[in-house]
Short mmCIF file of C-alpha atoms and ligand atoms in Angstrom, two decimals:
data_model
loop_
_atom_site.label_atom_id
_atom_site.label_comp_id
_atom_site.label_asym_id
_atom_site.label_seq_id
_atom_site.Cartn_x
_atom_site.Cartn_y
_atom_site.Cartn_z
CA ARG A 1 109.62 92.01 110.32
CA ALA A 2 108.52 91.22 106.57
CA LYS A 3 110.88 91.27 105.04
CA ALA A 4 111.97 87.98 106.65
CA ALA A 5 108.05 86.79 106.53
CA GLY A 6 108.15 87.27 103.14
CA LYS A 7 111.55 85.62 103.11
CA SER A 8 110.61 82.77 104.96
CA ARG A 9 107.43 81.86 103.35
CA TYR A 10 109.69 80.74 99.72
CA GLU A 11 112.21 79.42 101.65
CA ILE A 12 109.88 76.77 103.24
CA PHE A 13 107.15 75.88 101.37
CA HIS A 14 105.68 73.21 103.07
CA PRO A 15 102.37 71.44 101.24
CA ALA A 16 100.69 72.37 104.36
CA MET A 17 101.16 76.24 103.48
CA ARG A 18 99.97 75.77 99.39
CA GLU A 19 96.65 76.22 100.94
CA ALA A 20 97.34 79.71 102.71
CA ALA A 21 100.13 81.09 99.99
CA GLN A 22 96.67 80.50 98.21
CA ALA A 23 94.62 82.44 99.91
CA ARG A 24 97.16 84.74 100.69
CA VAL A 25 97.54 85.60 96.17
CA ALA A 26 93.92 85.76 96.17
CA LEU A 27 93.71 87.80 98.94
CA GLU A 28 96.52 89.99 97.53
CA ASN A 29 94.29 89.93 93.98
CA GLU A 30 91.51 91.58 95.33
CA LEU A 31 92.99 94.22 97.26
CA ARG A 32 94.61 94.94 93.92
CA ARG A 33 91.42 95.36 92.89
CA ALA A 34 89.88 97.18 96.08
CA VAL A 35 92.36 99.83 95.79
CA MET A 36 90.93 100.52 92.04
CA HIS A 37 87.23 100.50 92.83
CA GLN A 38 88.77 102.37 95.88
CA GLU A 39 86.65 100.12 98.46
CA PHE A 40 88.63 101.84 101.07
CA ARG A 41 86.10 103.99 104.09
CA VAL A 42 87.11 105.89 106.47
CA TYR A 43 86.06 105.75 109.90
CA TYR A 44 85.78 107.69 112.61
CA GLN A 45 86.16 107.49 116.27
CA PRO A 46 86.10 110.28 119.05
CA ILE A 47 88.84 111.67 120.41
CA ILE A 48 87.32 114.26 123.68
CA ASP A 49 88.61 116.42 126.18
CA ILE A 50 88.70 113.84 129.50
CA SER A 51 87.67 117.13 131.94
CA SER A 52 84.65 118.72 129.33
CA GLY A 53 83.34 116.12 127.62
CA VAL A 54 83.80 118.00 124.48
CA LEU A 55 84.82 117.07 121.08
CA VAL A 56 88.01 118.01 119.90
CA GLY A 57 88.96 115.61 116.79
CA PHE A 58 88.74 112.12 115.34
CA GLU A 59 90.80 109.55 114.48
CA ALA A 60 89.80 108.59 111.58
CA LEU A 61 90.47 104.90 111.17
CA VAL A 62 90.36 102.71 108.18
CA ARG A 63 87.90 100.15 107.04
CA TRP A 64 87.55 97.71 103.86
CA GLU A 65 83.96 96.86 103.00
CA HIS A 66 84.08 94.43 100.52
CA PRO A 67 81.59 93.07 98.09
CA THR A 68 81.05 90.11 100.06
CA ARG A 69 82.24 89.88 103.10
CA GLY A 70 81.65 92.72 104.92
CA ILE A 71 83.75 95.44 106.14
CA LEU A 72 87.24 94.46 107.41
CA PRO A 73 89.07 96.60 109.71
CA PRO A 74 93.20 96.95 108.83
CA ALA A 75 94.11 93.30 110.98
CA ALA A 76 92.76 91.92 107.86
CA PHE A 77 93.97 93.11 105.17
CA LEU A 78 97.37 95.86 105.86
CA ASP A 79 100.29 94.01 106.12
CA VAL A 80 99.42 92.11 103.24
CA ALA A 81 98.95 95.38 101.43
CA GLU A 82 102.10 97.15 102.86
CA GLU A 83 103.79 93.75 101.68
CA ALA A 84 101.64 93.74 98.04
CA GLY A 85 103.15 97.38 97.88
CA LEU A 86 99.69 98.73 98.12
CA ASN A 87 99.94 100.41 101.26
CA ASP A 88 100.78 104.35 99.62
CA ALA A 89 97.64 103.99 97.58
CA ILE A 90 95.45 102.66 100.29
CA GLY A 91 97.40 105.98 101.86
CA TRP A 92 96.71 108.45 100.10
CA GLN A 93 92.30 107.02 99.67
CA VAL A 94 92.19 107.77 103.16
CA LEU A 95 94.44 111.82 103.03
CA GLU A 96 92.13 111.80 100.24
CA GLN A 97 88.66 110.98 102.20
CA VAL A 98 89.89 112.74 104.89
CA CYS A 99 90.57 115.58 103.50
CA ARG A 100 87.11 115.72 101.36
CA GLN A 101 85.26 115.50 104.65
CA LEU A 102 86.28 117.89 106.42
CA ALA A 103 86.32 120.17 103.92
CA GLU A 104 82.39 119.52 104.08
CA TRP A 105 82.07 119.93 107.76
CA ARG A 106 83.73 122.77 108.32
CA ARG A 107 81.44 124.74 104.92
CA THR A 108 77.90 122.45 107.11
CA LEU A 109 78.42 123.20 110.21
CA PRO A 110 79.95 126.14 111.95
CA GLN A 111 81.34 123.72 114.83
CA ALA A 112 83.88 121.45 112.89
CA MET A 113 86.43 124.14 112.23
CA ALA A 114 88.59 123.68 115.13
CA LEU A 115 87.78 120.35 114.92
CA SER A 116 90.90 118.28 113.47
CA VAL A 117 91.25 114.83 112.24
CA SER A 118 94.74 111.83 112.88
CA VAL A 119 95.61 110.16 110.35
CA ASN A 120 97.98 106.94 111.41
CA LEU A 121 100.53 106.12 109.00
CA SER A 122 102.89 103.49 108.01
CA ALA A 123 106.31 103.73 108.56
CA ARG A 124 106.59 102.96 104.26
CA GLN A 125 104.09 105.93 104.06
CA PHE A 126 106.33 109.09 106.00
CA MET A 127 109.55 107.68 104.03
CA LEU A 128 107.80 109.07 100.53
CA PRO A 129 110.08 111.55 99.08
CA ASP A 130 106.50 113.35 97.98
CA LEU A 131 104.75 112.76 101.09
CA TYR A 132 104.88 117.06 101.96
CA VAL A 133 104.09 117.77 98.66
CA ARG A 134 100.98 115.94 98.21
CA ILE A 135 99.66 116.20 101.45
CA VAL A 136 100.49 119.80 101.56
CA GLN A 137 98.89 119.93 97.56
CA LEU A 138 95.76 118.08 99.35
CA LEU A 139 94.52 120.72 102.27
CA GLU A 140 94.76 123.49 99.45
CA GLN A 141 92.89 121.21 97.31
CA TYR A 142 90.14 121.55 99.44
CA ARG A 143 91.12 124.81 101.29
CA LEU A 144 92.02 123.49 104.72
CA PRO A 145 94.34 125.32 107.40
CA PRO A 146 96.93 122.32 108.38
CA SER A 147 96.47 122.60 112.44
CA ALA A 148 92.78 120.58 110.65
CA LEU A 149 95.26 117.56 109.83
CA LYS A 150 97.26 115.19 112.70
CA LEU A 151 99.00 113.19 111.16
CA GLU A 152 99.96 109.58 114.22
CA LEU A 153 103.10 107.57 113.46
CA THR A 154 104.45 104.86 115.48
CA GLU A 155 107.66 105.03 116.79
CA SER A 156 109.52 102.56 115.41
CA ALA A 157 108.36 104.50 112.59
CA LEU A 158 110.51 107.04 113.39
CA MET A 159 113.33 105.02 115.27
CA GLU A 160 113.42 102.84 110.48
CA TYR A 161 114.22 106.35 109.69
CA SER A 162 116.12 107.87 112.50
CA ARG A 163 118.21 109.56 110.63
CA ASP A 164 115.61 111.94 108.37
CA ALA A 165 112.54 111.34 110.64
CA ALA A 166 113.02 114.42 112.31
CA ALA A 167 113.57 115.74 109.24
CA VAL A 168 110.68 114.99 107.81
CA LEU A 169 108.23 116.01 110.48
CA MET A 170 109.36 119.27 110.67
CA ARG A 171 108.60 120.14 107.62
CA LEU A 172 105.59 119.08 107.81
CA ARG A 173 105.42 121.44 111.61
CA GLU A 174 107.01 124.15 109.90
CA TYR A 175 103.91 124.22 107.54
CA GLY A 176 101.48 123.37 110.31
CA ILE A 177 100.97 120.37 110.84
CA GLN A 178 100.76 118.54 113.95
CA ILE A 179 102.51 114.88 114.77
CA ALA A 180 101.76 112.62 116.47
CA ILE A 181 103.34 109.41 118.01
CA ASP A 182 100.94 106.48 118.24
CA ASP A 183 101.20 103.13 120.33
CA PHE A 184 103.70 105.09 123.07
CA GLY A 185 105.00 102.68 125.48
CA VAL A 186 104.92 100.06 123.64
CA GLY A 187 108.23 100.37 121.17
CA TYR A 188 111.46 101.49 122.09
CA SER A 189 110.19 104.06 123.91
CA SER A 190 113.70 105.84 123.53
CA LEU A 191 112.69 109.12 125.81
CA SER A 192 116.11 110.13 124.42
CA TYR A 193 113.77 110.48 121.42
CA LEU A 194 110.94 112.00 121.98
CA VAL A 195 113.03 115.20 123.30
CA GLN A 196 114.74 115.75 120.44
CA LEU A 197 111.76 113.92 117.44
CA PRO A 198 109.58 117.62 116.92
CA ILE A 199 106.12 116.65 117.94
CA ASP A 200 102.78 117.13 119.55
CA GLN A 201 101.42 115.31 120.75
CA ILE A 202 101.75 111.50 122.58
CA LYS A 203 98.92 108.43 122.50
CA ILE A 204 99.41 106.01 125.09
CA ASP A 205 99.43 102.40 123.90
CA ARG A 206 96.28 100.92 125.55
CA ASN A 207 97.87 98.56 126.45
CA PHE A 208 98.67 100.93 129.72
CA ILE A 209 95.32 101.62 129.99
CA VAL A 210 93.61 98.99 130.46
CA GLN A 211 96.46 97.35 133.26
CA LEU A 212 95.13 100.43 135.20
CA GLU A 213 92.89 98.67 137.34
CA GLN A 214 94.66 95.87 137.89
CA ALA A 215 98.94 96.43 137.99
CA GLN A 216 99.64 99.19 140.23
CA HIS A 217 103.14 99.88 137.90
CA SER A 218 101.26 100.43 135.26
CA GLN A 219 99.67 103.95 137.14
CA ALA A 220 103.41 104.67 138.00
CA ILE A 221 103.71 104.33 134.51
CA VAL A 222 100.96 106.24 133.33
CA SER A 223 101.63 108.70 135.32
CA ALA A 224 105.07 109.19 134.21
CA ILE A 225 104.41 110.01 131.06
CA VAL A 226 102.12 112.12 131.47
CA ASN A 227 104.75 114.38 133.66
CA LEU A 228 106.77 113.87 131.00
CA ALA A 229 104.59 114.93 127.72
CA ARG A 230 103.66 118.08 129.72
CA SER A 231 106.99 119.48 130.43
CA LEU A 232 107.89 118.98 127.51
CA ASN A 233 104.44 120.79 126.39
CA LEU A 234 103.27 117.90 124.77
CA GLU A 235 99.81 117.17 124.28
CA VAL A 236 98.52 113.62 125.53
CA VAL A 237 95.35 111.05 124.82
CA ALA A 238 95.00 108.14 126.54
CA GLU A 239 93.47 105.12 123.93
CA GLY A 240 91.59 102.09 124.21
CA LEU A 241 89.67 104.33 127.14
CA GLU A 242 86.76 100.73 127.95
CA THR A 243 86.02 101.42 131.49
CA THR A 244 84.44 104.99 133.50
CA GLY A 245 87.36 103.98 135.85
CA GLN A 246 89.78 104.33 132.98
CA ILE A 247 89.22 107.67 132.57
CA GLU A 248 88.92 108.62 136.49
CA ARG A 249 92.53 107.39 136.80
CA MET A 250 94.04 109.12 133.40
CA ARG A 251 92.07 112.36 134.11
CA ALA A 252 93.53 111.81 137.83
CA VAL A 253 96.52 112.00 136.75
CA GLY A 254 96.53 114.42 134.88
CA CYS A 255 95.80 113.23 130.87
CA GLN A 256 94.08 115.61 128.76
CA TYR A 257 92.59 113.91 125.86
CA GLY A 258 90.77 110.41 125.81
CA GLN A 259 89.21 108.17 123.06
CA GLY A 260 88.41 104.89 123.41
CA TYR A 261 84.28 101.99 122.82
CA LEU A 262 83.58 103.72 126.05
CA ILE A 263 83.24 106.88 125.11
CA GLY A 264 82.60 105.74 121.59
CA TYR A 265 83.19 103.53 118.23
CA PRO A 266 84.78 104.86 115.09
CA LEU A 267 81.77 105.92 113.61
CA PRO A 268 81.21 105.89 109.13
CA ALA A 269 81.08 109.00 108.33
CA ASP A 270 77.79 109.98 108.54
CA ASP A 271 77.09 109.21 111.72
CA ALA A 272 80.30 110.93 113.31
CA THR A 273 79.10 113.72 111.02
CA GLN A 274 75.45 113.20 113.21
CA VAL A 275 77.72 113.56 116.05
CA LEU A 276 78.71 116.77 115.26
CA ILE A 277 75.16 117.92 114.73
CA ASN A 278 73.94 116.93 117.91
CA ARG A 279 77.46 118.49 119.42
CA THR A 280 77.62 114.86 121.53
CA THR A 281 79.01 115.16 125.04
CA PHE A 282 80.65 112.45 125.34
CA HIS A 283 80.91 111.35 129.42
CA PRO A 284 79.11 114.16 131.83
CA PRO A 285 82.67 116.05 133.67
CA ALA A 286 82.84 114.96 137.73
P1 LIG B 301 96.34 102.60 116.37
O1 LIG B 301 96.22 103.77 115.27
O2 LIG B 301 96.26 102.52 117.43
O3 LIG B 301 94.22 102.71 116.33
C1 LIG B 301 93.16 102.27 117.28
C2 LIG B 301 92.52 100.97 117.37
O4 LIG B 301 92.04 100.87 118.84
C3 LIG B 301 91.07 101.11 116.46
O5 LIG B 301 92.13 99.57 115.61
C4 LIG B 301 90.89 101.77 117.02
O6 LIG B 301 89.60 100.60 116.22
C5 LIG B 301 90.16 100.19 118.24
N1 LIG B 301 90.29 100.60 119.40
C6 LIG B 301 90.25 101.87 119.61
N2 LIG B 301 89.08 102.27 121.15
C7 LIG B 301 88.74 100.73 121.55
C8 LIG B 301 89.21 100.21 123.43
O7 LIG B 301 87.92 101.08 123.53
N3 LIG B 301 89.20 99.04 122.55
C9 LIG B 301 89.16 98.79 122.44
N4 LIG B 301 89.98 97.03 122.06
N5 LIG B 301 89.91 98.83 120.81
C10 LIG B 301 90.29 99.91 120.75
P2 LIG B 301 91.71 99.33 114.40
O8 LIG B 301 90.58 100.47 113.48
O9 LIG B 301 91.58 97.81 113.91
O10 LIG B 301 92.78 99.79 113.24
C11 LIG B 301 94.10 98.76 113.83
C12 LIG B 301 95.37 99.71 113.47
O11 LIG B 301 95.93 99.34 112.29
C13 LIG B 301 95.81 101.54 113.87
O12 LIG B 301 95.54 101.37 115.21
C14 LIG B 301 96.50 102.00 112.84
O13 LIG B 301 98.21 100.85 113.18
C15 LIG B 301 96.28 100.84 112.02
N6 LIG B 301 95.32 102.15 110.70
C16 LIG B 301 94.73 102.37 111.06
N7 LIG B 301 93.50 102.94 109.83
C17 LIG B 301 95.52 102.98 109.24
C18 LIG B 301 95.11 103.96 107.91
O14 LIG B 301 94.37 104.05 107.94
N8 LIG B 301 95.99 103.39 107.64
C19 LIG B 301 97.39 103.07 108.29
N9 LIG B 301 98.88 102.67 108.26
N10 LIG B 301 97.34 102.60 109.80
C20 LIG B 301 96.08 102.30 109.71
MG1 LIG B 302 97.04 105.58 116.11
MG1 LIG B 303 97.28 103.64 118.63
MG1 LIG B 304 97.36 101.07 118.83
#
């Protein structure tokens, strides 16, 4: 998709597009500077055990602390960064920040010892030849057990490299790093892949959660995904929980973990630290 977009950019270069193209070049240049000046910050969104409300981990979500435009979400820059070849650099800055933060939490807060942080990997990052070695190096440098880190990959990232994907995942998992399939259900949704791939967790995409209270078929789909996951011994996380009704329904179908704005927004590191210090319980068990 990125390739196609890049191509059409040069084939159809109408004057009307000049401005957009210029803005894009400016953004690329700014991104290059941002990588050099390390302007990317990791935000941490709580992931809880739905039945107890207890925090089990965070998802690491990158933000760009832009010097004049404020805090920018990934949608504002990740695609451009990918095309500019900057995603690897950003990805390593994210992983490094997460490892440093985890080490600090574990050094200062006993309640952080069981915590894991889930980091999103792009398809490109996933296939970097030194991915495994560098992740292991990072964990060793910060004296972290592999269980402290989870890696999130989308189905499409896995399908794109289906031949090598299983081998890469196998190595990471043998080392003890858990693997999650992100946005499950929106991509290829090949169930046979789910069975074949060495993974630990699936994250049900927010689109299904949003429709839970309106569309009957969404409930059926979600329930089927949870049952399938359980029979494969996979953890299930519901993404994008925004209402108590959604949480109740996910609990009812046996989904163990959840995250979403109702539970907690992605938080800057200091706020996430407060959550840990206060041992926040996120929603009262029924
Ligand atoms: P994702 O991995 O599926 O992350 C979940 C997204 O849903 C996050 O958006 C999060 O803020 C948002 N979200 C969480 N709960 C709710 C909710 O209740 N309602 C709604 N409407 N949204 C909710 P965010 O932070 O903007 O990230 C968007 C995507 O960017 C992520 O989707 C992920 O694919 C990508 N991304 C984020 N950080 C990184 C990163 O460090 N590396 C890479 N490669 N991709 C990243
Ligand atoms: Mg994710
Ligand atoms: Mg997701
Ligand atoms: Mg998503």
